[in-house]
């Protein structure tokens, strides 16, 4: 093992501050159940529902929740039950109200994932919904209602062969022109009539992805007038066929341009390097993220990229199927990433689990980002043909800041130990107390709203950006916070995990430090901003200077 990777491990041993969660979904009025319209034929799309978003749709500074649901399966029986997406408005005090119908976002078709951002720079967060054969773009009118403008905006599917199965998406400004563009992850070509039966020990199971033809991903450039241009081919994105499950944004080569990691299912992962001229170059193999450390293309599902070791370089956390581990890649100074899955203690812990959505957040506010993964098997009958369980607990890995992670899942309270076929997970401070909460979906069971009740009174600061020359949300901005304990970095993004989207507020735990000595912000437009001497335990509203 390289000395650079080994040194932090020599310091391991300190116990992390405790992390606690309490499930308040039912008492808070959230009664969503993720339905996948399961059939005896085991159609593959049934395994993939559904994501969730934590975002503030009404600008009251209380994050709301939007669940993506399955529906009657395309091309199947017309009498199949229909299920809809659900939007819950955060009323404060731990309570939510279902405002789906009045907001106009119940959705149509079989939904999979969601991406959130203010794509038109009008101050209101919009929604992109990815699904099977149909995607939607809900524009927020700022008065509590949304309108699907996907077709008008140029994101609708037209003509034969133009209806991919999309799983998720991310908003980011790839050309740094101040307007958010859209990267859409596509999975496989799916025809229910052509699916062959797959069996294990005389049990019908979902077929392996090798039985399906992969698809290229899509990139849409924002035209600044409410429409988009498909630049998938001209950018080089469409030249690479994969089986996309999620994506994450990072600047792995530290050139100031956001690159895209695309997690692929059982084929090599992609890492699209942003070359700055409207083109991307696929460098997954050279950068070290195409395969796991044993040279296998694994069932990559969820992904999140953040600096986990406070060295100023983006790292990458990926979930996968049981027996594959959840890879953790550490960003290296020369622009590649090293696999530290086993060295960090994650390999052994994740081997028996199947992970879907995930996130890198400092749940106990000790100044070191922890790991969360929503877990659950693909098949509902896994026990009948293997030693694995179909219903699994969520995984929480605490980071003591010394190179290794500790599995604290059994200590975080009964909420996170709830079993289920978990899928989507999104994150944000739902009650404004400075602790990051989580919302997790389960197939066929009530969703979990995991309120963070971590007992140690560590300090924190949360930064809400407003771009002027950059995009309104400030997505892509890189923030460095320095306090007495040292410096740490984070990035403004909503693209987190599998098929899900998290709150855009950038959160930092500060441990025992009650004051931030310096905040440095690198805005996407190139503006550099410094704020000094800030009291902790507050939300800080920061507006980008109008001039560089």
Short mmCIF file of C-alpha atoms in Angstrom, two decimals:
data_model
loop_
_atom_site.label_atom_id
_atom_site.label_comp_id
_atom_site.label_asym_id
_atom_site.label_seq_id
_atom_site.Cartn_x
_atom_site.Cartn_y
_atom_site.Cartn_z
CA UNK A 1 0.00 0.00 0.00
CA UNK A 2 1.37 3.47 -0.83
CA UNK A 3 2.69 5.37 2.21
CA UNK A 4 0.29 8.22 1.42
CA UNK A 5 -2.67 5.91 1.96
CA UNK A 6 -1.21 4.08 4.94
CA UNK A 7 -0.22 7.00 7.18
CA UNK A 8 -3.75 7.98 8.29
CA UNK A 9 -4.46 4.36 9.24
CA UNK A 10 -1.58 4.28 11.71
CA UNK A 11 -3.43 6.84 13.82
CA UNK A 12 -6.69 4.88 13.99
CA UNK A 13 -8.31 3.94 17.26
CA UNK A 14 -10.23 6.95 18.60
CA UNK A 15 -13.93 6.36 19.22
CA UNK A 16 -16.23 8.70 17.25
CA UNK A 17 -18.78 10.97 18.89
CA UNK A 18 -22.16 9.17 19.02
CA UNK A 19 -24.75 9.46 16.23
CA UNK A 20 -28.45 8.99 16.99
CA UNK A 21 -31.56 8.95 14.77
CA UNK A 22 -35.25 8.86 15.61
CA UNK A 23 -37.88 7.95 12.97
CA UNK A 24 -40.59 10.63 13.08
CA UNK A 25 -42.35 9.90 9.78
CA UNK A 26 -45.71 8.72 11.14
CA UNK A 27 -46.10 11.25 13.92
CA UNK A 28 -45.03 14.02 11.55
CA UNK A 29 -47.74 13.19 9.01
CA UNK A 30 -45.53 11.51 6.39
CA UNK A 31 -47.31 8.33 5.31
CA UNK A 32 -45.65 7.63 1.99
CA UNK A 33 -45.19 4.00 0.91
CA UNK A 34 -42.92 3.23 -2.04
CA UNK A 35 -44.80 0.99 -4.48
CA UNK A 36 -43.01 -0.79 -7.31
CA UNK A 37 -46.04 -2.55 -8.90
CA UNK A 38 -44.36 -5.88 -8.33
CA UNK A 39 -45.34 -8.75 -10.65
CA UNK A 40 -44.72 -12.53 -10.59
CA UNK A 41 -42.79 -12.09 -13.84
CA UNK A 42 -40.14 -10.02 -12.04
CA UNK A 43 -39.77 -7.14 -14.50
CA UNK A 44 -36.42 -5.45 -13.92
CA UNK A 45 -37.81 -1.95 -13.37
CA UNK A 46 -39.45 -3.19 -10.16
CA UNK A 47 -36.06 -3.32 -8.43
CA UNK A 48 -35.19 0.31 -9.21
CA UNK A 49 -37.92 2.52 -7.67
CA UNK A 50 -37.59 5.06 -6.17
CA UNK A 51 -35.78 8.18 -5.15
CA UNK A 52 -36.53 11.08 -2.81
CA UNK A 53 -35.63 14.77 -2.66
CA UNK A 54 -35.09 17.07 0.31
CA UNK A 55 -35.44 20.65 -0.95
CA UNK A 56 -37.10 23.96 -0.07
CA UNK A 57 -39.78 24.46 -2.73
CA UNK A 58 -41.53 27.44 -1.08
CA UNK A 59 -38.48 29.38 0.16
CA UNK A 60 -39.52 29.35 3.81
CA UNK A 61 -36.10 27.91 4.79
CA UNK A 62 -37.68 24.67 5.96
CA UNK A 63 -36.68 21.79 3.65
CA UNK A 64 -39.63 19.87 2.18
CA UNK A 65 -39.78 16.25 0.95
CA UNK A 66 -40.67 14.92 -2.50
CA UNK A 67 -41.04 11.16 -2.99
CA UNK A 68 -40.82 9.43 -6.38
CA UNK A 69 -43.15 6.45 -6.78
CA UNK A 70 -43.70 3.59 -9.16
CA UNK A 71 -46.96 3.35 -11.09
CA UNK A 72 -48.80 1.04 -13.45
CA UNK A 73 -46.02 -0.55 -15.46
CA UNK A 74 -45.66 0.68 -19.04
CA UNK A 75 -47.05 -1.70 -21.70
CA UNK A 76 -48.59 -3.99 -19.07
CA UNK A 77 -52.15 -4.48 -17.83
CA UNK A 78 -54.33 -1.40 -17.83
CA UNK A 79 -55.94 -2.55 -14.58
CA UNK A 80 -52.71 -2.44 -12.60
CA UNK A 81 -52.88 -0.14 -9.55
CA UNK A 82 -51.58 3.39 -9.99
CA UNK A 83 -49.41 5.16 -7.48
CA UNK A 84 -48.22 8.72 -7.49
CA UNK A 85 -45.33 10.88 -6.36
CA UNK A 86 -45.90 12.80 -3.15
CA UNK A 87 -44.82 16.28 -2.02
CA UNK A 88 -44.85 16.99 1.72
CA UNK A 89 -44.53 20.59 2.88
CA UNK A 90 -42.49 21.12 6.04
CA UNK A 91 -44.70 22.98 8.54
CA UNK A 92 -42.03 23.14 11.24
CA UNK A 93 -42.11 21.44 14.60
CA UNK A 94 -41.63 18.03 13.02
CA UNK A 95 -44.89 18.17 11.06
CA UNK A 96 -45.55 17.86 7.32
CA UNK A 97 -48.61 18.25 5.07
CA UNK A 98 -49.26 16.46 1.77
CA UNK A 99 -49.55 19.20 -0.87
CA UNK A 100 -49.11 16.99 -3.93
CA UNK A 101 -52.36 17.83 -5.71
CA UNK A 102 -52.34 21.55 -5.04
CA UNK A 103 -48.70 21.75 -6.19
CA UNK A 104 -49.39 19.73 -9.35
CA UNK A 105 -46.53 17.24 -8.98
CA UNK A 106 -48.19 13.83 -8.67
CA UNK A 107 -46.32 12.72 -11.79
CA UNK A 108 -47.20 10.34 -14.57
CA UNK A 109 -45.66 7.03 -15.53
CA UNK A 110 -43.18 4.88 -13.68
CA UNK A 111 -40.86 7.21 -11.75
CA UNK A 112 -37.34 6.36 -10.65
CA UNK A 113 -35.26 9.41 -9.70
CA UNK A 114 -35.29 13.15 -9.05
CA UNK A 115 -32.92 16.13 -9.39
CA UNK A 116 -33.53 19.56 -7.84
CA UNK A 117 -32.20 23.05 -8.65
CA UNK A 118 -33.22 26.51 -9.78
CA UNK A 119 -32.48 25.96 -13.49
CA UNK A 120 -33.98 29.28 -14.66
CA UNK A 121 -32.39 31.52 -11.99
CA UNK A 122 -35.75 32.89 -10.83
CA UNK A 123 -35.20 32.09 -7.14
CA UNK A 124 -37.45 28.99 -6.98
CA UNK A 125 -36.28 25.38 -6.93
CA UNK A 126 -37.46 23.25 -9.84
CA UNK A 127 -37.78 19.47 -10.21
CA UNK A 128 -36.55 17.05 -12.86
CA UNK A 129 -38.12 13.57 -12.59
CA UNK A 130 -36.42 10.64 -14.32
CA UNK A 131 -38.39 7.53 -15.19
CA UNK A 132 -39.13 4.63 -17.48
CA UNK A 133 -39.75 5.92 -21.02
CA UNK A 134 -40.69 9.36 -19.73
CA UNK A 135 -38.94 12.25 -17.98
CA UNK A 136 -40.56 15.40 -16.59
CA UNK A 137 -39.34 18.91 -15.84
CA UNK A 138 -41.49 20.68 -13.26
CA UNK A 139 -40.90 24.43 -13.27
CA UNK A 140 -41.71 26.12 -9.96
CA UNK A 141 -43.84 29.24 -10.47
CA UNK A 142 -43.02 30.59 -7.01
CA UNK A 143 -46.65 30.49 -5.91
CA UNK A 144 -46.80 26.93 -4.69
CA UNK A 145 -47.42 25.26 -8.06
CA UNK A 146 -45.34 23.48 -10.67
CA UNK A 147 -45.83 22.98 -14.42
CA UNK A 148 -44.36 20.15 -16.48
CA UNK A 149 -42.49 21.84 -19.35
CA UNK A 150 -40.25 18.94 -20.40
CA UNK A 151 -41.44 18.85 -24.01
CA UNK A 152 -41.31 22.62 -24.49
CA UNK A 153 -37.90 22.75 -22.81
CA UNK A 154 -36.44 20.15 -25.15
CA UNK A 155 -36.15 17.39 -22.57
CA UNK A 156 -39.09 15.31 -23.81
CA UNK A 157 -38.55 12.11 -25.77
CA UNK A 158 -39.48 12.28 -29.45
CA UNK A 159 -39.55 9.64 -32.17
CA UNK A 160 -38.71 5.96 -32.24
CA UNK A 161 -35.74 4.94 -30.15
CA UNK A 162 -35.81 8.19 -28.15
CA UNK A 163 -37.41 6.86 -24.98
CA UNK A 164 -34.63 5.71 -22.67
CA UNK A 165 -35.03 4.38 -19.16
CA UNK A 166 -33.55 7.19 -17.08
CA UNK A 167 -32.60 6.58 -13.47
CA UNK A 168 -31.30 9.90 -12.18
CA UNK A 169 -29.83 13.27 -13.06
CA UNK A 170 -27.69 16.12 -11.78
CA UNK A 171 -27.81 19.87 -12.28
CA UNK A 172 -24.43 21.56 -12.75
CA UNK A 173 -22.94 24.37 -14.77
CA UNK A 174 -20.49 22.48 -16.94
CA UNK A 175 -19.50 25.55 -18.99
CA UNK A 176 -19.57 28.04 -16.08
CA UNK A 177 -21.84 30.48 -17.91
CA UNK A 178 -24.06 31.08 -14.88
CA UNK A 179 -26.86 28.70 -15.98
CA UNK A 180 -27.34 25.15 -14.79
CA UNK A 181 -27.11 22.34 -17.33
CA UNK A 182 -28.50 18.82 -16.90
CA UNK A 183 -26.75 15.46 -17.00
CA UNK A 184 -29.16 12.49 -17.19
CA UNK A 185 -28.10 8.94 -16.33
CA UNK A 186 -29.70 6.27 -18.54
CA UNK A 187 -29.79 2.57 -17.69
CA UNK A 188 -30.79 -0.03 -20.30
CA UNK A 189 -33.19 -0.61 -23.16
CA UNK A 190 -36.21 -2.28 -21.57
CA UNK A 191 -39.03 -4.14 -23.30
CA UNK A 192 -41.27 -6.15 -20.94
CA UNK A 193 -42.44 -8.36 -23.80
CA UNK A 194 -38.87 -9.41 -24.54
CA UNK A 195 -37.75 -10.17 -20.99
CA UNK A 196 -36.75 -13.77 -20.48
CA UNK A 197 -37.50 -15.65 -17.24
CA UNK A 198 -34.55 -15.96 -14.88
CA UNK A 199 -34.47 -18.58 -12.13
CA UNK A 200 -32.48 -19.52 -9.01
CA UNK A 201 -33.26 -22.79 -7.25
CA UNK A 202 -36.61 -22.93 -9.04
CA UNK A 203 -37.45 -19.43 -7.83
CA UNK A 204 -38.24 -16.61 -10.28
CA UNK A 205 -35.75 -13.77 -9.80
CA UNK A 206 -34.83 -10.52 -11.50
CA UNK A 207 -32.47 -11.04 -14.42
CA UNK A 208 -28.85 -9.99 -14.36
CA UNK A 209 -28.08 -6.74 -16.22
CA UNK A 210 -26.06 -8.72 -18.76
CA UNK A 211 -29.38 -9.68 -20.38
CA UNK A 212 -30.09 -6.04 -21.28
CA UNK A 213 -28.51 -3.60 -23.73
CA UNK A 214 -26.90 -0.56 -22.16
CA UNK A 215 -27.51 3.07 -23.09
CA UNK A 216 -25.39 6.22 -23.35
CA UNK A 217 -26.07 9.06 -20.93
CA UNK A 218 -27.43 12.46 -21.94
CA UNK A 219 -26.16 16.02 -21.48
CA UNK A 220 -28.38 19.06 -22.03
CA UNK A 221 -27.01 22.61 -22.22
CA UNK A 222 -29.14 25.38 -20.76
CA UNK A 223 -30.13 27.91 -23.45
CA UNK A 224 -30.91 30.56 -20.80
CA UNK A 225 -34.50 30.95 -22.04
CA UNK A 226 -36.24 27.98 -20.44
CA UNK A 227 -35.10 25.52 -23.11
CA UNK A 228 -32.18 23.11 -23.51
CA UNK A 229 -30.03 21.79 -26.33
CA UNK A 230 -29.00 18.14 -26.40
CA UNK A 231 -25.19 18.21 -26.56
CA UNK A 232 -24.69 14.53 -25.72
CA UNK A 233 -22.98 13.82 -29.04
CA UNK A 234 -20.93 17.00 -29.44
CA UNK A 235 -19.68 16.82 -25.84
CA UNK A 236 -18.49 13.23 -26.21
CA UNK A 237 -20.87 11.88 -23.56
CA UNK A 238 -22.95 9.85 -26.04
CA UNK A 239 -19.87 8.02 -27.33
CA UNK A 240 -19.82 5.82 -24.23
CA UNK A 241 -22.47 3.18 -23.59
CA UNK A 242 -23.00 2.08 -20.01
CA UNK A 243 -25.70 0.95 -17.62
CA UNK A 244 -25.98 4.07 -15.52
CA UNK A 245 -27.35 4.02 -11.99
CA UNK A 246 -26.25 7.34 -10.50
CA UNK A 247 -23.77 10.15 -10.84
CA UNK A 248 -21.72 12.45 -8.69
CA UNK A 249 -19.89 15.70 -9.35
CA UNK A 250 -16.29 16.31 -8.38
CA UNK A 251 -13.20 18.15 -9.55
CA UNK A 252 -10.81 15.23 -9.41
CA UNK A 253 -8.03 16.99 -11.34
CA UNK A 254 -8.53 20.33 -9.52
CA UNK A 255 -8.72 22.47 -12.65
CA UNK A 256 -11.80 24.41 -11.50
CA UNK A 257 -14.19 22.55 -13.79
CA UNK A 258 -16.65 19.98 -12.49
CA UNK A 259 -16.18 16.45 -13.74
CA UNK A 260 -18.85 13.70 -13.71
CA UNK A 261 -18.57 10.24 -12.16
CA UNK A 262 -21.23 7.90 -13.58
CA UNK A 263 -21.82 4.68 -11.63
CA UNK A 264 -22.51 1.73 -13.94
CA UNK A 265 -24.18 -1.58 -13.15
CA UNK A 266 -21.80 -4.54 -13.79
CA UNK A 267 -19.82 -2.66 -16.47
CA UNK A 268 -16.89 -0.27 -15.87
CA UNK A 269 -17.74 3.05 -14.23
CA UNK A 270 -17.21 6.28 -16.15
CA UNK A 271 -15.36 9.38 -15.06
CA UNK A 272 -15.98 12.16 -17.57
CA UNK A 273 -13.22 14.76 -17.36
CA UNK A 274 -14.47 18.25 -18.20
CA UNK A 275 -11.99 19.62 -20.74
CA UNK A 276 -13.43 23.12 -20.66
CA UNK A 277 -14.25 23.44 -24.36
CA UNK A 278 -17.70 21.90 -24.29
CA UNK A 279 -16.24 18.41 -24.41
CA UNK A 280 -15.68 15.61 -21.92
CA UNK A 281 -13.12 12.82 -22.02
CA UNK A 282 -13.83 9.48 -20.34
CA UNK A 283 -10.95 8.69 -17.95
CA UNK A 284 -12.41 6.16 -15.50
CA UNK A 285 -9.73 3.53 -16.07
CA UNK A 286 -6.81 5.96 -15.94
CA UNK A 287 -8.19 7.71 -12.85
CA UNK A 288 -8.67 4.42 -11.02
CA UNK A 289 -12.46 4.31 -10.56
CA UNK A 290 -13.62 2.07 -13.42
CA UNK A 291 -13.23 -1.11 -11.36
CA UNK A 292 -13.03 -2.18 -7.75
CA UNK A 293 -9.62 -2.85 -6.24
CA UNK A 294 -9.72 -6.48 -7.37
CA UNK A 295 -10.24 -5.48 -10.99
CA UNK A 296 -13.97 -6.23 -11.22
CA UNK A 297 -16.74 -4.19 -12.75
CA UNK A 298 -19.24 -4.25 -9.89
CA UNK A 299 -22.93 -3.37 -9.50
CA UNK A 300 -22.28 0.30 -8.74
CA UNK A 301 -25.49 2.00 -7.56
CA UNK A 302 -25.26 5.16 -5.45
CA UNK A 303 -22.44 7.70 -5.42
CA UNK A 304 -21.42 10.80 -3.48
CA UNK A 305 -18.23 12.82 -3.80
CA UNK A 306 -16.87 15.03 -1.00
CA UNK A 307 -13.64 15.58 0.88
CA UNK A 308 -13.75 12.99 3.67
CA UNK A 309 -10.26 13.51 5.11
CA UNK A 310 -10.02 17.34 5.06
CA UNK A 311 -7.07 17.45 2.68
CA UNK A 312 -8.79 19.67 0.12
CA UNK A 313 -9.21 16.91 -2.49
CA UNK A 314 -12.54 15.35 -3.47
CA UNK A 315 -13.07 11.69 -2.50
CA UNK A 316 -15.72 9.26 -3.77
CA UNK A 317 -18.04 6.79 -2.00
CA UNK A 318 -19.97 4.21 -4.07
CA UNK A 319 -22.54 1.57 -3.05
CA UNK A 320 -22.91 -1.83 -4.71
CA UNK A 321 -24.41 -5.32 -4.45
CA UNK A 322 -23.78 -7.90 -1.73
CA UNK A 323 -20.40 -9.66 -1.95
CA UNK A 324 -18.88 -6.66 -3.80
CA UNK A 325 -18.22 -4.13 -0.97
CA UNK A 326 -18.99 -0.40 -1.18
CA UNK A 327 -15.87 1.13 -2.74
CA UNK A 328 -14.27 4.20 -1.18
CA UNK A 329 -11.83 6.10 -3.41
CA UNK A 330 -9.46 8.68 -1.98
CA UNK A 331 -8.55 11.67 -4.15
CA UNK A 332 -4.82 11.90 -4.83
CA UNK A 333 -2.67 15.01 -5.42
CA UNK A 334 -1.83 14.03 -9.02
CA UNK A 335 -5.43 13.83 -10.21
CA UNK A 336 -6.31 10.17 -9.76
CA UNK A 337 -8.14 8.25 -7.03
CA UNK A 338 -6.87 5.38 -4.87
CA UNK A 339 -9.09 2.56 -3.62
CA UNK A 340 -9.01 2.50 0.21
CA UNK A 341 -12.12 0.34 0.70
CA UNK A 342 -10.44 -2.29 2.87
CA UNK A 343 -7.79 -0.02 4.38
CA UNK A 344 -10.54 2.26 5.72
CA UNK A 345 -12.45 -0.65 7.30
CA UNK A 346 -15.39 -0.37 4.90
CA UNK A 347 -14.78 -3.56 2.90
CA UNK A 348 -15.51 -6.06 5.63
CA UNK A 349 -18.56 -4.18 6.91
CA UNK A 350 -20.24 -3.74 3.54
CA UNK A 351 -19.60 -7.20 2.08
CA UNK A 352 -22.99 -8.70 3.16
CA UNK A 353 -25.08 -5.64 2.20
CA UNK A 354 -26.68 -4.30 -0.97
CA UNK A 355 -26.48 -0.52 -0.99
CA UNK A 356 -28.55 1.99 -2.94
CA UNK A 357 -28.63 5.70 -2.13
CA UNK A 358 -25.84 7.08 0.03
CA UNK A 359 -24.40 10.29 1.39
CA UNK A 360 -21.28 11.80 2.94
CA UNK A 361 -22.28 14.13 5.79
CA UNK A 362 -21.01 15.07 9.24
CA UNK A 363 -23.90 13.67 11.29
CA UNK A 364 -22.34 14.26 14.73
CA UNK A 365 -20.79 17.66 13.86
CA UNK A 366 -17.32 16.64 15.00
CA UNK A 367 -15.64 18.10 11.92
CA UNK A 368 -15.27 14.77 10.10
CA UNK A 369 -17.75 13.58 7.45
CA UNK A 370 -19.48 10.24 8.06
CA UNK A 371 -21.01 7.77 5.60
CA UNK A 372 -24.64 6.66 5.23
CA UNK A 373 -26.05 3.99 2.91
CA UNK A 374 -29.65 2.85 2.38
CA UNK A 375 -29.58 -0.94 2.06
CA UNK A 376 -31.88 -3.68 0.79
CA UNK A 377 -31.65 -6.65 -1.55
CA UNK A 378 -32.79 -6.59 -5.16
CA UNK A 379 -35.12 -9.57 -4.83
CA UNK A 380 -37.95 -9.85 -2.30
CA UNK A 381 -37.25 -13.59 -1.97
CA UNK A 382 -33.46 -13.49 -1.55
CA UNK A 383 -33.63 -15.79 1.51
CA UNK A 384 -35.03 -18.62 -0.61
CA UNK A 385 -31.96 -18.95 -2.83
CA UNK A 386 -29.09 -17.44 -0.78
CA UNK A 387 -27.84 -16.82 2.74
CA UNK A 388 -28.54 -13.08 2.44
CA UNK A 389 -31.60 -11.22 3.76
CA UNK A 390 -33.86 -9.26 1.43
CA UNK A 391 -34.80 -6.73 4.13
CA UNK A 392 -31.70 -4.99 5.49
CA UNK A 393 -30.85 -2.15 7.87
CA UNK A 394 -29.39 1.17 6.86
CA UNK A 395 -25.64 1.53 7.30
CA UNK A 396 -24.03 4.35 9.29
CA UNK A 397 -20.23 4.58 9.33
CA UNK A 398 -18.76 7.15 11.69
CA UNK A 399 -15.53 8.92 10.85
CA UNK A 400 -13.29 9.63 13.87
CA UNK A 401 -10.95 11.54 11.59
CA UNK A 402 -8.07 9.06 11.72
CA UNK A 403 -8.39 7.13 8.48
CA UNK A 404 -10.78 4.34 9.45
CA UNK A 405 -14.56 4.26 9.74
CA UNK A 406 -16.54 2.63 12.54
CA UNK A 407 -19.82 0.82 11.93
CA UNK A 408 -22.17 2.46 14.44
CA UNK A 409 -25.41 1.25 12.82
CA UNK A 410 -26.35 -0.77 15.89
CA UNK A 411 -25.88 2.26 18.16
CA UNK A 412 -27.78 4.97 16.29
CA UNK A 413 -31.19 3.99 17.70
CA UNK A 414 -33.99 1.73 16.52
CA UNK A 415 -34.86 4.08 13.67
CA UNK A 416 -31.84 3.30 11.53
CA UNK A 417 -31.98 -0.39 12.47
CA UNK A 418 -35.39 -0.80 10.83
CA UNK A 419 -35.26 -3.51 8.21
CA UNK A 420 -36.49 -2.99 4.69
CA UNK A 421 -35.73 -3.03 1.00
CA UNK A 422 -34.44 0.53 1.22
CA UNK A 423 -33.81 2.48 -1.97
CA UNK A 424 -33.74 6.31 -2.03
CA UNK A 425 -32.10 8.51 0.60
CA UNK A 426 -31.80 12.30 0.77
CA UNK A 427 -30.33 14.59 3.40
CA UNK A 428 -30.85 18.01 4.96
CA UNK A 429 -31.49 19.78 8.25
CA UNK A 430 -35.27 19.40 8.41
CA UNK A 431 -35.77 21.16 11.75
CA UNK A 432 -33.04 23.81 11.62
CA UNK A 433 -31.15 22.52 14.65
CA UNK A 434 -27.84 22.22 12.84
CA UNK A 435 -27.87 18.42 12.61
CA UNK A 436 -28.26 16.63 9.26
CA UNK A 437 -31.39 14.48 9.03
CA UNK A 438 -32.15 11.73 6.48
CA UNK A 439 -35.24 10.61 4.55
CA UNK A 440 -35.20 7.02 3.26
CA UNK A 441 -37.67 5.06 1.12
CA UNK A 442 -38.58 1.38 1.45
CA UNK A 443 -40.33 -0.77 -1.15
CA UNK A 444 -43.79 -1.74 0.13
CA UNK A 445 -43.29 -0.10 3.53
CA UNK A 446 -43.55 3.40 5.05
CA UNK A 447 -40.71 5.79 4.36
CA UNK A 448 -38.40 6.75 7.21
CA UNK A 449 -37.85 10.35 8.30
CA UNK A 450 -34.74 10.02 10.44
CA UNK A 451 -34.41 12.99 12.77
CA UNK A 452 -30.84 13.47 13.93
CA UNK A 453 -30.73 13.40 17.74
CA UNK A 454 -26.99 13.03 18.19
CA UNK A 455 -26.37 13.96 21.84
CA UNK A 456 -22.94 15.63 21.80
CA UNK A 457 -23.43 19.43 21.59
CA UNK A 458 -20.84 20.04 18.90
CA UNK A 459 -20.89 23.32 17.01
CA UNK A 460 -21.72 23.80 13.33
CA UNK A 461 -22.27 26.30 10.56
CA UNK A 462 -24.50 26.02 7.48
CA UNK A 463 -24.04 28.19 4.40
CA UNK A 464 -26.82 29.08 1.98
CA UNK A 465 -25.44 30.56 -1.24
CA UNK A 466 -26.95 33.01 -3.69
CA UNK A 467 -25.13 33.36 -6.97
CA UNK A 468 -24.99 36.59 -8.95
CA UNK A 469 -22.47 35.91 -11.72
CA UNK A 470 -22.74 32.17 -11.03
CA UNK A 471 -25.97 30.17 -11.07
CA UNK A 472 -28.53 31.36 -8.50
CA UNK A 473 -28.11 28.31 -6.23
CA UNK A 474 -24.32 28.54 -6.28
CA UNK A 475 -24.15 24.84 -7.18
CA UNK A 476 -20.59 23.76 -7.80
CA UNK A 477 -19.11 26.33 -5.41
CA UNK A 478 -16.23 25.01 -3.31
CA UNK A 479 -16.10 26.21 0.29
CA UNK A 480 -13.23 26.07 2.76
CA UNK A 481 -14.00 26.68 6.43
CA UNK A 482 -11.20 27.26 8.93
CA UNK A 483 -11.56 27.19 12.71
CA UNK A 484 -9.17 26.57 15.59
CA UNK A 485 -9.16 22.82 14.85
CA UNK A 486 -8.07 23.33 11.22
CA UNK A 487 -9.62 23.52 7.75
CA UNK A 488 -12.23 21.46 5.95
CA UNK A 489 -13.78 21.61 2.51
CA UNK A 490 -17.24 20.96 1.06
CA UNK A 491 -19.07 21.66 -2.18
CA UNK A 492 -22.56 22.97 -2.99
CA UNK A 493 -24.49 20.21 -4.76
CA UNK A 494 -27.89 18.54 -4.73
CA UNK A 495 -26.71 15.41 -6.62
CA UNK A 496 -26.31 12.88 -3.83
CA UNK A 497 -26.77 9.10 -3.85
CA UNK A 498 -29.02 6.90 -5.95
CA UNK A 499 -32.00 8.53 -7.75
CA UNK A 500 -32.18 11.20 -5.04
CA UNK A 501 -31.44 14.86 -4.36
CA UNK A 502 -30.39 16.58 -1.13
CA UNK A 503 -30.74 20.10 0.23
CA UNK A 504 -28.40 22.62 -1.39
CA UNK A 505 -27.28 24.15 1.93
CA UNK A 506 -23.58 23.45 2.60
CA UNK A 507 -23.08 22.10 6.12
CA UNK A 508 -19.97 21.93 8.32
CA UNK A 509 -19.55 20.39 11.76
CA UNK A 510 -17.07 22.28 13.94
CA UNK A 511 -16.60 20.08 16.99
CA UNK A 512 -15.79 22.19 20.03
CA UNK A 513 -15.01 25.33 18.01
CA UNK A 514 -17.62 28.05 18.57
CA UNK A 515 -16.23 30.42 15.97
CA UNK A 516 -15.13 30.21 12.34
CA UNK A 517 -12.03 32.28 11.69
CA UNK A 518 -12.24 32.22 7.90
CA UNK A 519 -14.62 31.12 5.13
CA UNK A 520 -13.29 30.99 1.56
CA UNK A 521 -15.70 30.48 -1.34
CA UNK A 522 -14.67 29.64 -4.90
CA UNK A 523 -17.75 30.38 -7.01
CA UNK A 524 -18.32 28.59 -10.35
CA UNK A 525 -17.91 31.89 -12.25
CA UNK A 526 -14.40 32.25 -10.83
CA UNK A 527 -15.24 34.76 -8.09
CA UNK A 528 -13.28 34.26 -4.87
CA UNK A 529 -14.84 35.50 -1.66
CA UNK A 530 -13.53 35.61 1.91
CA UNK A 531 -15.56 36.07 5.10
CA UNK A 532 -13.81 36.28 8.46
CA UNK A 533 -14.67 35.88 12.13
CA UNK A 534 -18.13 34.27 12.08
CA UNK A 535 -20.00 32.92 15.10
CA UNK A 536 -20.94 29.22 14.87
CA UNK A 537 -24.34 27.54 15.26
CA UNK A 538 -26.10 29.57 12.59
CA UNK A 539 -27.25 29.65 9.00
CA UNK A 540 -25.14 32.09 7.03
CA UNK A 541 -26.65 33.69 3.93
CA UNK A 542 -23.89 34.54 1.44
CA UNK A 543 -24.38 36.47 -1.79
CA UNK A 544 -21.75 36.31 -4.49
CA UNK A 545 -20.09 39.66 -5.24
CA UNK A 546 -21.36 41.12 -8.49
CA UNK A 547 -17.78 41.72 -9.61
CA UNK A 548 -14.80 39.34 -9.42
#
